[in-house]
Amino acid sequence: MNSLNKYFPISKKISIDKFISNALYDKNYGYYSKKIPFGKNGDFITSPEISSLFSEMIALWIVAFWEHLERPKIFNVVELGPGNGQMCSTLVKIFKKFPAFFNSTNIFLYEKSKVLENLQKKNLHPFKINWIKKFEKIKKGPVIFLGNEFFDAIPIKQFKKINNILYEKYLKLENNSKITTIFKKADSKTIIELKKYNLLKEQHFIEFPKQGLAELNLIVNTIKKLNGGLLLIDYGFLKQQSKNTLQSVKNHKRNMIFNHVGNADITSLVNFNLLDNYLRKKKLEVNNVVTQEFFLKKIGIINRAEMVSKKMNFKEKSDLYLRLQRLLNPKQMGELFKVISAFKFKKKFSLGFI
Ligand SMILES: C[S@@+](CC[C@H](N)C(=O)[O-])C[C@H]1O[C@@H](n2cnc3c(N)ncnc32)[C@H](O)[C@@H]1O
């Protein structure tokens, strides 16, 4: 079969979000079904692998949240899209330092890719961890959802406004080898949805994370049912700019998105303003979005770095601070990466946000 045929239906026409779904998550040919993308020898590197300080601070933030909830006897931590399990492994190591917390807590991982689920099982053995496909499996106790680079990996829809008429982006496979872009008039249900989130105002190119919001809806419903909250970290923007933000990454380099279909990651920038708007409409308590630099500094990453570096030699110390710099420097990940949190609990939990 021609290599691109695998990602298109028989009609050879497909909306951009369905195409990205196939390119990333097709059970046989999808990028996340074939390859381990993380690390130096992979295609990209994420914060938990840059420095364990990142996950350590998040672990401490979670323990503080549990304290804020007045130490519930049953508590649930759900990591969304845990990748190679690196963050979870560090979380467990820190959680163990707080026995009352550790003994009250169930850890769940929510992963779509079978290949990555198997890798997580290998890397996290013998920790007591549950893999879930449905949040209904969590029956009792408050829950905190946690996701690093979860949303950017969920396919988005794209639209164009011409003479005040909205068109949705579709792709067409020509001669079984060439992908071209076509636009179809958007249906009225979609237009109403985009208007609801104020996405059409002063914009001629619009991105909409329909699948992402469907996931968020499941998360919010679980928080509302069980009490708790969410913490999401990702790269993205606060002000929509009428821009196409889709990008493909292979071997740590950016590519045109059709260049290595099935063999490269495809991501988009997360619209944090939309997430904020969505969560407020769902009547959760939302902290204002902050940058990764702000959040990590506020929860004490510099102090922790000073503490752990005391016993290090010069080479180890330089390595630690170089990695920290990568997480915090506004020119690197400090500003592009943003953090949002939302809660059902009435007593607001603002640690890291003010
Ligand atoms: C960019 S990776 C981030 C991995 C990890 N959190 C990290 O920081 O290294 C995205 C992760 O989300 C998972 N994922 C994407 N969409 C998903 C979905 N709808 N449900 C569950 N997992 C999903 C991917 O398989 C992958 O594990």
Tab-separated table of C-alpha atoms and ligand atoms in Angstrom, residues 24-25 32 37-38 44-49 54 79-87 110-114 116-117 120 132-133 146-155 211 215 233-235 265 267, ligand 1:
chain	number	residue	atom	x	y	z
A	24	LEU	CA	-0.313	9.968	15.325
A	25	TYR	CA	-2.557	7.257	16.749
A	32	TYR	CA	2.786	6.903	18.714
A	37	PRO	CA	9.660	9.450	20.552
A	38	PHE	CA	11.335	10.718	23.734
A	44	PHE	CA	11.941	15.497	21.212
A	45	ILE	CA	12.714	15.944	24.884
A	46	THR	CA	10.241	17.091	27.555
A	47	SER	CA	10.662	18.749	30.967
A	48	PRO	CA	10.628	15.566	33.119
A	49	GLU	CA	13.641	14.329	31.160
A	54	PHE	CA	10.574	19.562	37.419
A	79	GLU	CA	-1.429	11.575	35.009
A	80	LEU	CA	-2.699	12.361	31.508
A	81	GLY	CA	-0.465	11.189	28.640
A	82	PRO	CA	2.473	9.989	30.758
A	83	GLY	CA	4.878	9.376	27.834
A	84	ASN	CA	7.741	7.140	28.960
A	85	GLY	CA	6.669	7.269	32.642
A	86	GLN	CA	9.599	9.447	33.693
A	87	MET	CA	7.485	11.997	35.562
A	110	TYR	CA	-4.322	7.647	31.224
A	111	GLU	CA	-2.548	6.662	28.008
A	112	LYS	CA	-3.834	6.201	24.472
A	113	SER	CA	-0.824	4.502	22.874
A	114	LYS	CA	-0.398	0.769	23.539
A	116	LEU	CA	3.780	3.749	25.392
A	117	GLU	CA	1.561	1.956	27.919
A	120	GLN	CA	5.373	2.778	31.116
A	132	ILE	CA	-7.247	3.442	32.956
A	133	LYS	CA	-9.152	4.205	29.781
A	146	LEU	CA	-1.994	16.285	35.921
A	147	GLY	CA	-0.764	16.689	32.347
A	148	ASN	CA	2.541	17.818	30.893
A	149	GLU	CA	2.426	18.277	27.119
A	150	PHE	CA	-0.857	16.349	26.976
A	151	PHE	CA	-2.968	18.912	25.144
A	152	ASP	CA	-0.481	19.804	22.410
A	153	ALA	CA	-0.548	16.159	21.314
A	154	ILE	CA	-4.331	16.102	20.781
A	155	PRO	CA	-5.418	16.833	17.181
A	211	GLN	CA	-11.079	16.493	20.677
A	215	GLU	CA	-11.212	15.095	26.873
A	233	ILE	CA	1.443	22.442	31.656
A	234	ASP	CA	2.005	22.924	27.964
A	235	TYR	CA	3.364	25.235	25.304
A	265	ASP	CA	5.255	14.066	15.899
A	267	THR	CA	1.615	19.173	17.632
B	1	LIG	C1	3.981	14.836	23.967
B	1	LIG	S1	3.703	13.390	24.865
B	1	LIG	C2	4.043	13.955	26.511
B	1	LIG	C3	4.529	12.863	27.407
B	1	LIG	C4	4.841	13.193	28.863
B	1	LIG	N1	3.732	13.801	29.552
B	1	LIG	C5	6.076	14.051	29.001
B	1	LIG	O1	5.974	15.194	29.463
B	1	LIG	O2	7.143	13.578	28.620
B	1	LIG	C6	1.954	13.180	24.807
B	1	LIG	C7	1.429	11.996	25.573
B	1	LIG	O3	-0.004	12.017	25.589
B	1	LIG	C8	-0.524	10.777	25.129
B	1	LIG	N2	-1.864	11.065	24.568
B	1	LIG	C9	-2.178	11.899	23.563
B	1	LIG	N3	-3.520	11.942	23.363
B	1	LIG	C10	-4.060	11.164	24.304
B	1	LIG	C11	-5.410	10.845	24.659
B	1	LIG	N4	-6.454	11.333	23.974
B	1	LIG	N5	-5.616	10.022	25.693
B	1	LIG	C12	-4.570	9.533	26.408
B	1	LIG	N6	-3.275	9.803	26.116
B	1	LIG	C13	-3.020	10.602	25.080
B	1	LIG	C14	0.540	10.322	24.142
B	1	LIG	O4	0.438	8.982	23.775
B	1	LIG	C15	1.790	10.648	24.956
B	1	LIG	O5	1.996	9.740	26.006
